[in-house]
XYZ file of C-alpha atoms in Angstrom:
721
model
C 8.786 -12.048 -30.863
C 5.573 -12.195 -32.895
C 7.467 -13.301 -35.972
C 9.461 -16.096 -34.401
C 6.761 -18.742 -34.102
C 5.040 -19.838 -30.925
C 4.853 -23.618 -30.923
C 7.950 -24.130 -28.769
C 6.979 -21.533 -26.189
C 4.258 -23.725 -24.717
C 3.299 -27.322 -25.280
C -0.189 -26.757 -23.869
C -1.746 -27.563 -20.569
C -2.254 -31.272 -21.210
C 1.444 -31.906 -21.824
C 2.421 -29.857 -18.786
C 0.291 -32.009 -16.515
C 2.226 -35.067 -17.624
C 5.577 -33.551 -16.746
C 7.131 -33.376 -13.321
C 7.577 -29.796 -12.106
C 11.089 -28.844 -13.145
C 11.497 -25.600 -11.231
C 12.601 -27.363 -8.042
C 15.435 -29.116 -9.880
C 16.873 -26.366 -12.047
C 20.137 -24.626 -11.134
C 19.824 -20.902 -10.347
C 20.278 -18.434 -13.193
C 23.764 -16.896 -13.222
C 23.243 -14.142 -15.837
C 20.830 -11.214 -15.438
C 20.253 -11.140 -19.214
C 18.333 -14.410 -18.855
C 15.870 -13.020 -16.284
C 12.536 -11.249 -16.726
C 10.681 -9.784 -13.739
C 7.046 -9.092 -14.624
C 4.322 -7.820 -12.293
C 0.778 -8.973 -12.991
C -1.482 -6.035 -12.132
C -5.150 -5.235 -12.575
C -8.461 -5.095 -10.759
C -9.619 -7.890 -8.501
C -11.517 -10.493 -10.514
C -9.654 -9.902 -13.773
C -8.162 -13.395 -13.572
C -4.521 -12.682 -12.727
C -4.117 -15.633 -10.375
C -5.593 -18.226 -12.726
C -3.678 -16.784 -15.683
C -0.446 -17.190 -13.707
C -1.510 -20.699 -12.699
C -2.067 -21.616 -16.358
C 1.324 -20.226 -17.375
C 3.009 -22.258 -14.630
C 1.252 -25.395 -15.841
C 2.009 -24.648 -19.484
C 5.746 -24.431 -18.769
C 5.940 -27.392 -16.408
C 6.566 -25.389 -13.252
C 3.565 -27.183 -11.727
C 1.955 -30.463 -12.690
C -1.697 -29.444 -12.491
C -3.895 -26.394 -12.167
C -5.090 -25.312 -8.765
C -8.443 -23.764 -7.938
C -9.302 -20.477 -6.234
C -12.466 -22.005 -4.762
C -10.478 -24.902 -3.297
C -7.668 -22.625 -2.107
C -5.114 -24.684 -4.019
C -3.514 -22.133 -6.345
C 0.213 -21.483 -6.044
C -0.310 -17.739 -5.569
C -2.862 -17.790 -2.792
C -1.427 -19.684 0.170
C -2.185 -17.138 2.903
C -5.193 -18.206 5.043
C -6.798 -14.797 4.431
C -6.527 -15.321 0.674
C -8.175 -18.716 0.919
C -10.964 -17.351 3.129
C -11.602 -14.255 1.023
C -10.942 -16.048 -2.310
C -8.821 -13.170 -3.590
C -5.148 -12.274 -3.487
C -4.086 -10.157 -0.529
C -0.311 -10.655 -0.749
C 2.441 -10.535 -3.338
C 3.490 -13.937 -4.707
C 6.594 -14.761 -6.771
C 6.010 -17.430 -9.421
C 9.128 -18.343 -11.444
C 8.819 -20.274 -14.689
C 11.297 -21.185 -17.405
C 10.888 -20.747 -21.152
C 13.932 -22.063 -22.986
C 16.914 -20.369 -21.338
C 14.862 -17.507 -19.908
C 13.617 -17.419 -16.318
C 10.467 -15.349 -15.859
C 9.601 -14.241 -12.328
C 5.878 -13.529 -12.389
C 4.864 -11.293 -9.494
C 1.170 -11.840 -8.861
C -0.125 -8.727 -7.095
C -3.464 -8.151 -5.327
C -6.036 -6.223 -7.328
C -8.069 -4.927 -4.410
C -7.338 -1.337 -3.390
C -6.800 -2.228 0.284
C -3.610 -4.083 -0.641
C -1.961 -1.430 -2.782
C 1.172 -1.741 -0.635
C 1.672 -5.316 -1.868
C 1.027 -4.166 -5.436
C 3.649 -1.432 -5.183
C 6.086 -3.942 -3.707
C 5.517 -6.017 -6.844
C 6.244 -3.028 -9.063
C 9.408 -2.334 -7.067
C 10.667 -5.864 -7.721
C 9.579 -5.900 -11.377
C 11.062 -4.525 -14.584
C 7.781 -4.557 -16.527
C 4.050 -4.672 -15.811
C 1.451 -6.881 -17.454
C -2.009 -5.340 -17.094
C -4.662 -8.026 -16.917
C -8.085 -6.721 -17.987
C -11.237 -8.825 -17.919
C -13.002 -9.212 -21.279
C -16.218 -9.245 -19.253
C -15.746 -6.353 -16.809
C -13.437 -4.080 -18.794
C -11.322 -1.203 -17.471
C -12.131 0.493 -14.191
C -10.912 3.798 -12.784
C -8.416 2.191 -10.394
C -6.739 0.332 -13.281
C -6.482 3.585 -15.225
C -4.892 5.268 -12.203
C -2.436 2.387 -11.887
C -1.506 2.752 -15.567
C -0.740 6.434 -14.969
C 1.397 5.477 -11.960
C 3.437 3.065 -14.088
C 3.757 5.747 -16.728
C 5.236 8.158 -14.198
C 8.018 5.717 -13.321
C 8.625 4.697 -16.952
C 7.597 1.065 -16.449
C 7.293 -0.952 -19.706
C 3.755 -2.312 -20.028
C 1.592 -4.681 -22.009
C -2.112 -5.507 -21.800
C -3.765 -8.912 -21.630
C -7.505 -9.035 -22.263
C -8.281 -12.158 -20.282
C -11.332 -14.428 -20.067
C -12.113 -14.187 -23.798
C -13.770 -17.615 -23.463
C -16.502 -16.214 -21.210
C -20.057 -16.147 -22.699
C -20.303 -12.420 -21.879
C -16.841 -11.511 -23.177
C -16.697 -8.208 -25.092
C -13.234 -8.244 -26.625
C -13.697 -5.434 -29.170
C -15.434 -3.128 -26.692
C -12.829 -3.755 -23.994
C -9.982 -3.198 -26.470
C -11.531 0.157 -27.395
C -11.858 1.020 -23.701
C -8.182 0.144 -23.141
C -7.093 2.428 -25.967
C -9.298 5.231 -24.656
C -8.043 4.848 -21.077
C -4.385 3.996 -21.700
C -3.632 5.861 -24.935
C -3.192 5.294 -28.666
C 0.072 3.395 -28.129
C -1.998 0.402 -26.971
C -2.350 -1.876 -30.020
C -3.179 -5.568 -30.466
C -0.597 -7.984 -31.876
C -3.218 -10.655 -32.433
C -6.965 -10.839 -32.995
C -9.168 -13.606 -31.580
C -10.328 -16.308 -33.977
C -13.734 -17.791 -33.096
C -14.954 -21.256 -33.928
C -18.462 -22.420 -33.182
C -19.138 -19.256 -31.183
C -16.061 -19.665 -28.941
C -12.572 -18.182 -29.235
C -10.221 -21.060 -30.038
C -7.094 -19.273 -31.251
C -5.325 -16.063 -32.252
C -4.375 -14.641 -35.619
C -0.943 -12.983 -35.635
C -1.246 -9.626 -37.392
C 2.403 -9.681 -38.481
C 2.742 -13.395 -39.216
C -0.600 -14.007 -40.905
C -0.856 -17.346 -39.106
C -3.419 -18.702 -36.661
C -2.430 -20.483 -33.464
C -5.123 -22.953 -32.394
C -5.122 -23.532 -28.621
C -7.523 -26.472 -28.906
C -5.005 -28.253 -31.135
C -2.136 -27.684 -28.682
C -1.091 -24.287 -30.142
C -0.695 -25.781 -33.632
C -0.329 -23.160 -36.330
C -1.990 -22.817 -39.707
C -2.079 -20.105 -42.360
C -4.932 -17.649 -41.970
C -7.750 -17.973 -44.475
C -8.389 -15.269 -47.034
C -11.485 -14.159 -45.140
C -9.576 -13.945 -41.875
C -6.860 -11.846 -43.504
C -9.401 -9.461 -45.009
C -11.160 -9.055 -41.656
C -7.856 -8.218 -39.954
C -6.494 -5.817 -42.622
C -7.426 -2.636 -40.725
C -5.933 -3.880 -37.450
C -2.771 -5.008 -39.254
C -2.298 -1.611 -40.925
C -2.818 0.230 -37.622
C -0.289 -2.028 -35.895
C 2.361 -1.553 -38.586
C 1.897 2.214 -38.528
C 2.190 2.188 -34.737
C 5.438 0.203 -34.869
C 6.907 2.437 -37.550
C 6.032 5.534 -35.507
C 8.222 4.153 -32.673
C 11.064 2.982 -34.930
C 14.507 4.511 -34.590
C 14.920 4.121 -38.381
C 13.757 7.493 -39.678
C 13.551 6.195 -43.273
C 11.064 3.470 -42.435
C 7.984 5.718 -42.572
C 8.905 7.123 -45.990
C 9.527 3.619 -47.330
C 6.196 2.413 -45.977
C 4.275 5.392 -47.380
C 6.029 4.806 -50.694
C 4.419 1.388 -50.918
C 7.345 -0.739 -49.791
C 6.509 -3.884 -47.822
C 8.485 -3.699 -44.606
C 10.127 -6.989 -43.664
C 8.517 -8.797 -40.762
C 11.851 -9.224 -38.977
C 12.404 -5.464 -39.130
C 8.972 -4.750 -37.661
C 9.454 -7.376 -34.963
C 12.834 -5.977 -33.935
C 11.478 -2.412 -33.734
C 8.457 -3.642 -31.809
C 10.588 -5.400 -29.199
C 12.767 -2.317 -28.732
C 9.737 -0.060 -28.295
C 8.124 -2.406 -25.761
C 11.329 -2.747 -23.742
C 11.818 1.012 -23.490
C 8.167 1.570 -22.543
C 6.853 3.510 -25.531
C 4.675 0.832 -27.153
C 2.098 -1.312 -25.380
C 1.051 -4.546 -27.093
C -2.315 -6.158 -26.432
C -2.945 -9.910 -26.332
C -6.099 -11.962 -25.772
C -5.978 -14.930 -23.379
C -8.073 -17.533 -21.627
C -6.662 -19.232 -18.563
C -9.286 -21.960 -18.942
C -8.787 -22.982 -22.579
C -5.154 -21.947 -23.025
C -5.863 -19.401 -25.762
C -2.984 -16.925 -26.018
C -0.703 -18.580 -23.453
C 1.997 -19.436 -25.996
C 1.880 -15.916 -27.444
C 2.013 -14.380 -23.982
C 5.073 -16.417 -23.009
C 6.761 -15.258 -26.188
C 5.981 -11.637 -25.325
C 7.336 -12.031 -21.787
C 10.637 -13.495 -22.954
C 11.129 -11.705 -26.264
C 9.916 -8.154 -25.707
C 9.974 -7.326 -22.013
C 13.332 -5.971 -20.783
C 15.870 -7.870 -18.748
C 17.100 -6.294 -15.480
C 20.233 -4.957 -17.201
C 18.041 -2.755 -19.411
C 16.307 -1.011 -16.504
C 17.486 1.827 -14.279
C 18.021 0.835 -10.650
C 16.929 2.692 -7.491
C 19.222 5.324 -6.048
C 21.354 4.339 -3.069
C 23.068 6.205 -0.252
C 25.431 5.332 2.554
C 24.104 5.094 6.102
C 24.574 8.847 6.574
C 22.422 9.668 3.557
C 25.270 10.593 1.207
C 24.845 9.527 -2.466
C 26.699 6.286 -3.142
C 26.844 6.497 -6.920
C 24.741 4.745 -9.562
C 24.212 0.998 -9.406
C 24.567 -1.431 -12.281
C 22.858 -4.802 -12.570
C 26.185 -6.603 -12.353
C 26.642 -9.910 -10.507
C 30.224 -8.829 -9.725
C 29.184 -5.426 -8.340
C 28.584 -4.402 -4.725
C 25.762 -6.326 -3.083
C 22.500 -4.363 -2.906
C 19.093 -5.958 -2.469
C 15.775 -4.958 -0.979
C 13.232 -6.825 1.114
C 9.998 -6.305 -0.828
C 7.832 -8.538 1.315
C 8.053 -10.197 4.738
C 5.910 -12.935 6.241
C 5.986 -14.666 9.608
C 6.052 -18.468 9.495
C 5.583 -20.498 12.681
C 8.443 -22.834 11.689
C 10.729 -20.698 9.518
C 10.407 -17.390 11.373
C 10.635 -14.334 9.130
C 10.512 -15.184 5.428
C 11.756 -12.288 3.280
C 11.327 -11.920 -0.468
C 14.374 -10.043 -1.742
C 15.023 -8.434 -5.111
C 18.768 -8.325 -5.790
C 19.667 -5.163 -7.693
C 23.453 -5.522 -7.738
C 26.055 -8.126 -6.809
C 25.475 -11.745 -5.856
C 23.965 -12.955 -2.606
C 25.483 -16.240 -1.444
C 24.519 -18.672 1.253
C 26.571 -18.481 4.460
C 27.654 -14.903 3.754
C 27.377 -12.112 6.334
C 25.328 -9.131 5.152
C 24.233 -5.783 6.537
C 20.503 -5.217 7.115
C 19.445 -1.582 7.205
C 16.039 0.040 7.509
C 15.624 3.815 7.653
C 12.936 6.419 6.989
C 9.756 4.662 8.142
C 9.642 5.707 11.791
C 6.222 7.323 11.350
C 4.856 3.889 10.424
C 6.282 2.227 13.513
C 9.448 0.950 11.794
C 12.247 2.355 13.903
C 15.567 2.939 12.123
C 17.716 -0.136 12.563
C 21.028 -1.625 11.413
C 22.425 -5.086 12.043
C 24.697 -7.727 10.546
C 23.336 -11.228 9.956
C 24.565 -14.442 8.395
C 22.562 -15.836 5.480
C 22.007 -19.422 6.564
C 19.021 -20.283 4.371
C 18.866 -18.955 0.798
C 15.784 -20.132 -1.085
C 14.061 -19.890 -4.446
C 10.322 -19.225 -3.956
C 7.401 -20.700 -5.885
C 4.491 -19.141 -4.058
C 4.773 -20.469 -0.494
C 7.025 -23.358 -1.563
C 10.751 -22.843 -1.060
C 13.746 -24.834 -2.253
C 17.387 -24.088 -1.404
C 19.792 -22.470 -3.865
C 23.480 -21.617 -3.362
C 23.302 -18.052 -4.713
C 21.095 -15.352 -6.242
C 22.507 -12.947 -8.848
C 21.691 -9.343 -9.635
C 18.279 -9.092 -11.278
C 16.839 -12.192 -9.626
C 14.462 -12.663 -6.689
C 15.052 -15.003 -3.756
C 13.706 -15.767 -0.307
C 15.622 -15.590 2.979
C 14.455 -17.411 6.079
C 15.278 -17.298 9.782
C 16.417 -13.677 9.759
C 16.090 -11.967 13.113
C 15.437 -8.302 12.391
C 14.536 -7.967 8.701
C 11.445 -5.922 7.804
C 9.737 -5.024 4.546
C 11.663 -2.172 2.917
C 15.045 -3.096 4.441
C 18.215 -2.959 2.352
C 20.593 -5.924 2.197
C 24.172 -4.964 1.360
C 27.803 -5.890 1.963
C 28.861 -5.864 5.589
C 31.972 -3.846 4.713
C 30.077 -1.423 2.461
C 26.585 -0.915 3.949
C 24.149 0.967 1.723
C 20.515 2.059 1.760
C 18.073 1.898 -1.152
C 15.705 4.863 -1.449
C 12.345 3.806 0.010
C 9.406 3.444 -2.329
C 6.278 5.511 -1.826
C 3.692 3.947 0.444
C 0.082 5.152 0.721
C -1.070 6.575 4.034
C -3.469 4.295 5.957
C -6.523 6.379 6.773
C -9.097 4.017 8.296
C -8.797 3.621 12.097
C -9.737 0.398 13.885
C -9.628 0.366 17.705
C -8.821 -2.995 19.301
C -8.426 -4.352 22.795
C -7.636 -7.705 24.344
C -10.302 -9.734 26.088
C -8.215 -9.941 29.280
C -5.047 -8.397 30.690
C -2.994 -11.346 29.409
C -4.572 -10.855 25.977
C -3.455 -7.222 26.062
C 0.098 -8.418 26.705
C -0.103 -10.909 23.821
C -1.521 -8.193 21.570
C 1.355 -5.838 22.354
C 3.898 -8.616 21.822
C 2.558 -9.690 18.425
C 1.841 -6.245 16.992
C 5.564 -5.767 16.379
C 5.579 -8.814 14.127
C 2.587 -7.587 12.151
C 4.049 -4.100 11.686
C 7.352 -5.606 10.500
C 5.645 -7.385 7.610
C 3.169 -4.665 6.620
C 4.466 -1.144 5.921
C 0.937 0.062 5.061
C -0.182 -0.528 8.653
C 0.324 2.163 11.295
C -0.140 1.487 15.004
C -1.126 4.339 17.338
C -1.436 4.214 21.107
C -3.551 7.297 21.685
C -2.458 9.011 24.900
C -5.752 10.908 25.216
C -8.322 8.189 24.549
C -6.013 5.393 25.789
C -7.069 3.314 22.790
C -4.886 1.083 20.643
C -5.702 2.116 17.083
C -4.677 0.235 13.949
C -4.659 2.545 10.938
C -5.524 0.397 7.909
C -6.130 0.870 4.186
C -9.740 -0.327 4.403
C -12.044 -3.011 5.756
C -10.444 -5.890 3.860
C -6.985 -4.848 5.050
C -8.238 -4.569 8.633
C -9.772 -8.039 8.394
C -6.450 -9.514 7.258
C -4.529 -7.758 10.058
C -6.970 -8.982 12.706
C -6.901 -12.518 11.299
C -3.105 -12.545 11.507
C -3.181 -11.395 15.111
C -5.737 -14.056 16.018
C -3.610 -16.665 14.247
C -0.834 -15.769 16.723
C -3.143 -16.762 19.570
C -4.295 -13.234 20.428
C -7.894 -12.949 21.614
C -9.088 -9.452 20.755
C -12.160 -7.451 19.938
C -12.794 -4.258 18.017
C -14.394 -1.303 19.755
C -15.724 2.028 18.603
C -13.014 4.553 17.809
C -13.149 7.486 20.213
C -12.511 10.884 18.675
C -10.167 12.822 20.996
C -12.267 15.826 21.972
C -11.296 18.833 24.087
C -13.189 20.864 26.696
C -13.180 24.586 27.247
C -15.112 27.211 29.212
C -17.909 28.885 27.279
C -18.051 31.855 29.672
C -16.056 33.309 32.597
C -16.458 31.866 36.060
C -15.007 32.301 39.544
C -14.616 29.634 42.208
C -12.981 28.766 45.472
C -11.031 25.590 46.095
C -10.987 24.574 49.738
C -8.973 21.528 50.735
C -8.941 21.243 54.527
C -8.538 17.961 56.376
C -7.815 17.400 60.034
C -7.692 13.949 61.559
C -5.445 14.496 64.552
C -1.852 15.493 64.285
C -0.553 17.040 61.066
C -3.441 17.917 58.670
C -3.895 19.378 55.189
C -4.864 22.983 54.548
C -5.054 24.841 51.264
C -7.549 27.426 50.058
C -7.335 29.286 46.742
C -9.638 31.557 44.792
C -9.458 31.664 41.001
C -11.108 33.342 38.047
C -11.382 31.466 34.739
C -12.030 33.010 31.336
C -12.004 31.454 27.859
C -9.282 32.281 25.331
C -9.602 32.318 21.525
C -9.234 28.944 19.770
C -5.621 27.904 19.880
C -4.919 30.202 22.824
C -3.595 27.365 24.962
C -3.314 27.999 28.699
C -2.328 31.043 30.720
C -1.833 31.183 34.479
C -1.813 34.647 36.048
C -0.767 35.331 39.656
C -2.566 38.333 41.188
C -1.883 37.479 44.826
C -1.012 40.567 46.851
C 0.389 40.864 50.305
C 1.772 37.327 50.364
C -1.600 35.779 51.165
C -0.284 32.645 49.456
C 3.498 32.198 49.462
C 5.162 31.940 46.065
C 6.014 28.247 46.338
C 2.338 27.441 46.970
C 1.309 29.576 43.986
C 3.275 27.140 41.843
C 1.443 24.280 43.565
C -1.937 25.781 42.660
C -0.875 26.067 39.019
C 0.332 22.454 39.065
C -3.024 21.312 40.454
C -4.945 23.299 37.841
C -2.857 21.829 35.018
C -3.373 18.295 36.343
C -7.138 18.817 36.458
C -7.095 20.248 32.933
C -5.505 17.009 31.707
C -8.217 14.958 33.453
C -11.050 17.169 32.203
C -13.885 18.834 34.060
C -16.957 17.545 32.191
C -16.750 14.560 29.851
C -13.201 13.645 30.816
C -11.396 15.299 27.907
C -8.459 17.723 28.327
C -9.305 21.374 28.938
C -7.775 23.932 26.548
C -7.867 27.626 25.705
C -8.421 29.169 29.141
C -6.775 31.768 31.364
C -6.757 31.025 35.096
C -6.076 33.921 37.439
C -5.203 33.274 41.098
C -6.743 36.141 43.063
C -6.778 35.010 46.701
C -6.566 32.242 49.254
C -5.498 31.227 52.744
C -2.674 29.238 54.287
C -2.003 27.544 57.615
C 1.346 27.849 59.339
C 1.483 24.108 60.078
C -0.936 22.218 57.850
C -0.401 23.919 54.470
C 1.637 21.914 51.977
C 2.424 21.512 48.302
C -0.019 18.600 48.059
C -2.800 20.551 49.769
C -2.552 23.495 47.362
C -2.348 21.172 44.340
C -5.599 19.573 45.510
C -7.119 23.022 46.139
C -6.174 24.197 42.631
C -7.754 21.138 41.038
C -10.888 21.515 43.150
C -11.169 25.206 42.277
C -11.140 24.432 38.556
C -13.877 21.830 39.002
C -15.971 24.293 40.985
C -15.489 26.952 38.294
C -16.631 24.452 35.647
C -19.799 23.766 37.627
C -20.510 27.491 37.660
C -19.859 27.949 33.953
C -20.884 26.112 30.783
C -18.372 23.635 29.392
C -18.116 23.433 25.650
C -16.807 20.359 23.808
C -14.361 20.897 20.954
C -13.768 18.390 18.159
C -10.682 18.072 15.937
C -11.037 19.305 12.380
C -8.695 18.233 9.595
C -7.695 19.945 6.384
C -8.461 17.314 3.753
C -7.288 17.275 0.137
C -9.341 14.949 -2.048
C -8.249 13.936 -5.550
C -10.940 12.540 -7.845
C -11.568 12.220 -11.591
C -13.536 15.184 -12.906
C -16.618 13.008 -13.449
C -16.952 12.401 -9.697
C -16.573 15.974 -8.431
C -20.349 16.491 -8.091
C -21.086 13.370 -6.007
C -18.061 13.995 -3.792
C -19.046 17.620 -3.124
C -22.597 16.549 -2.280
C -21.261 13.922 0.108
C -19.006 16.474 1.814
C -22.022 18.586 2.702
C -23.475 15.637 4.625
C -20.219 15.359 6.592
C -20.324 18.940 7.867
C -17.477 19.625 5.474
C -16.537 23.150 4.445
C -15.059 23.261 0.938
C -12.290 25.853 0.728
C -11.329 25.438 -2.922
C -10.970 23.251 -5.994
C -7.985 22.946 -8.321
C -7.694 21.300 -11.731
C -5.004 18.599 -11.709
C -3.359 16.439 -14.346
C -5.044 13.441 -16.017
C -8.506 15.074 -15.909
C -8.634 15.073 -12.129
C -9.709 17.688 -9.607
C -8.313 18.347 -6.136
C -10.871 19.467 -3.579
C -9.714 21.173 -0.384
C -12.097 20.961 2.560
C -12.214 21.298 6.335
C -13.916 18.231 7.822
C -14.432 17.132 11.453
C -12.396 14.021 12.262
C -15.500 12.193 13.472
C -16.790 12.306 9.878
C -13.586 10.769 8.487
C -13.519 7.470 10.372
C -14.798 5.468 7.375
C -14.130 7.984 4.627
C -11.417 5.805 3.072
C -14.103 3.219 2.289
C -16.880 5.609 1.376
C -14.778 7.746 -0.981
C -13.681 4.574 -2.776
C -17.332 3.568 -3.209
C -18.285 7.041 -4.456
C -15.542 7.132 -7.090
C -15.353 3.479 -8.226
C -12.021 3.126 -6.475
C -10.381 6.100 -8.198
C -10.495 8.696 -5.418
C -7.943 9.227 -2.680
C -7.334 11.799 0.016
C -4.770 13.047 2.489
C -5.403 14.817 5.746
C -3.679 16.925 8.371
C -4.813 18.338 11.702
C -6.072 21.904 11.407
C -7.742 22.988 14.676
C -10.451 22.194 17.215
C -13.964 23.641 16.832
C -17.110 23.486 19.008
C -19.206 20.349 18.670
C -22.741 21.182 17.510
C -25.215 20.942 20.370
C -27.203 18.142 18.700
C -24.062 16.009 18.403
C -22.763 16.328 21.967
C -22.324 12.794 23.396
C -24.963 11.699 25.894
C -23.932 12.454 29.465
C -21.350 15.054 28.427
C -21.554 18.709 29.293
C -22.386 20.834 26.312
């Protein structure tokens, strides 16, 4: 890698602009060993999109650089991305270096779109962390590094934007090592000229690559070598520490000069297995480091055959044996992203793990395990009529896609994100990847009845493409609630619905309260109507008393002497239950009461089931008027995970939310888990506010605990309290 020379890896941006994009003409790769799948990850604003754009231009995949401001980059084709000027979706950007195809997976850096980022990691075999030389490392990037570490993902770091006037390369490198660990070491050091970084000095090669001169190489000067001695020694020691040759350390300590080829080979092995993390410096604007980065992607990152594949089961959940990245093996692929195109229908990005997907073949589509997100379990067989190779939003047809590669399928009927594609005769399911729980509710409604119909019709399409979205039709508040990851995510979802022709508006989310009796009461329900002929007659007397929280509902019959026949007793109970559902004060369901039927009257002709139902409902309303109705609000048990440094601010904030902290627990990676009981009304925007409090590093989960009385000063206007 670093010892093989870099001139051939990239001819520079100027030469690329003179070439016609070759990616639309190349035949598909037929060997997994020649594929690299690399996810670009990092905070929003680090420069991932423009770095990818520069790599595409440097390798001839595109003829000229696009612009984020103009909305002309290959990655950002979604209207929401153009409007917000940031990535909100996963984009696949293939480029070719020699005989190697590199699928760059440009992922969003904003926390609201973590589902797209995790889809990129699912499709990738390595992760390239892009860190801004201006802004440095933030807490969310550190958390993402730990996530990749848990799954054993090989990683490298690019310190981007080294050309910026406020770039702080040395400080950011130190921050990377502090945040990511001592195994993070630079392979090159920036070489300035006239106050600007114009090239990189290879610590193992001792040569300088000058980006201004089209990546031309020259020997490092004596002064440059002296300045880089300490970094070179640290790098060599780091490589030797990861070497499988146990004699190498003794030879090095004995004064032997270790051959560059030996160090390079050990370095590539360590990077591919995920135990060594090289650092490079780049500038998407000037081209600094692009040639070196391409060499790292092709020479050190693992091919799909070197990575473990997801576990698979049959449709009944039985283990189906380990997969191998073999083009001749059973077909197994996964839909990692779905979009809806007005002309092409559903466009699915698919990572093929095993086998070979061919055009005009019949495959099985299976999706299981996401019913709580609105994705009902489904199985179907479909013919692959359009097999495409993606370059951002641009597609061109290919005849096949082998294990390890990524393709796009169009005009599928039922495919959703997370679905497994397998052989029709041997249907399999890939274990689903972990998706974060959407915790910010947004209530929406159509402008008219026809808009409500259009909203219901198009929501299914939106849910199919976005597994981080959950749709709830609340039976108590009668609201349609979209559970989103945050404000930016909600904005994208609403924009997509409006793009389908749906006129909608957002409304305030109603917290589903309950009502109960604060003290005992007695009442009489009299429903008597006579208008000639057969009338209605039902009279009942009840006593109501509150039960402890969670007591539910009890109906006690204390009628003696048959004053009310047994079948009408059941009618009274039915009427009481119906009124409890409708509420007796603010219109919320009544809970935790005991209703005792103690008396009443009947009529031999006019009494009926309907009359006693009406009398029971009326009696409960009369009892409520004689008592005091108390509103109850839902309270959730919330577990909040934050870095230790943010525990104080988070605890202070909880006190303003009427939160009751029940405990704290030390967790791994210098984090603390805080357990608290918090009213649901205080959690409506907590997903956003916790992120702001913790610089994007905090997260929480919640579960319903119980209902508690609403404080008197918070009772809604017009409600009984």
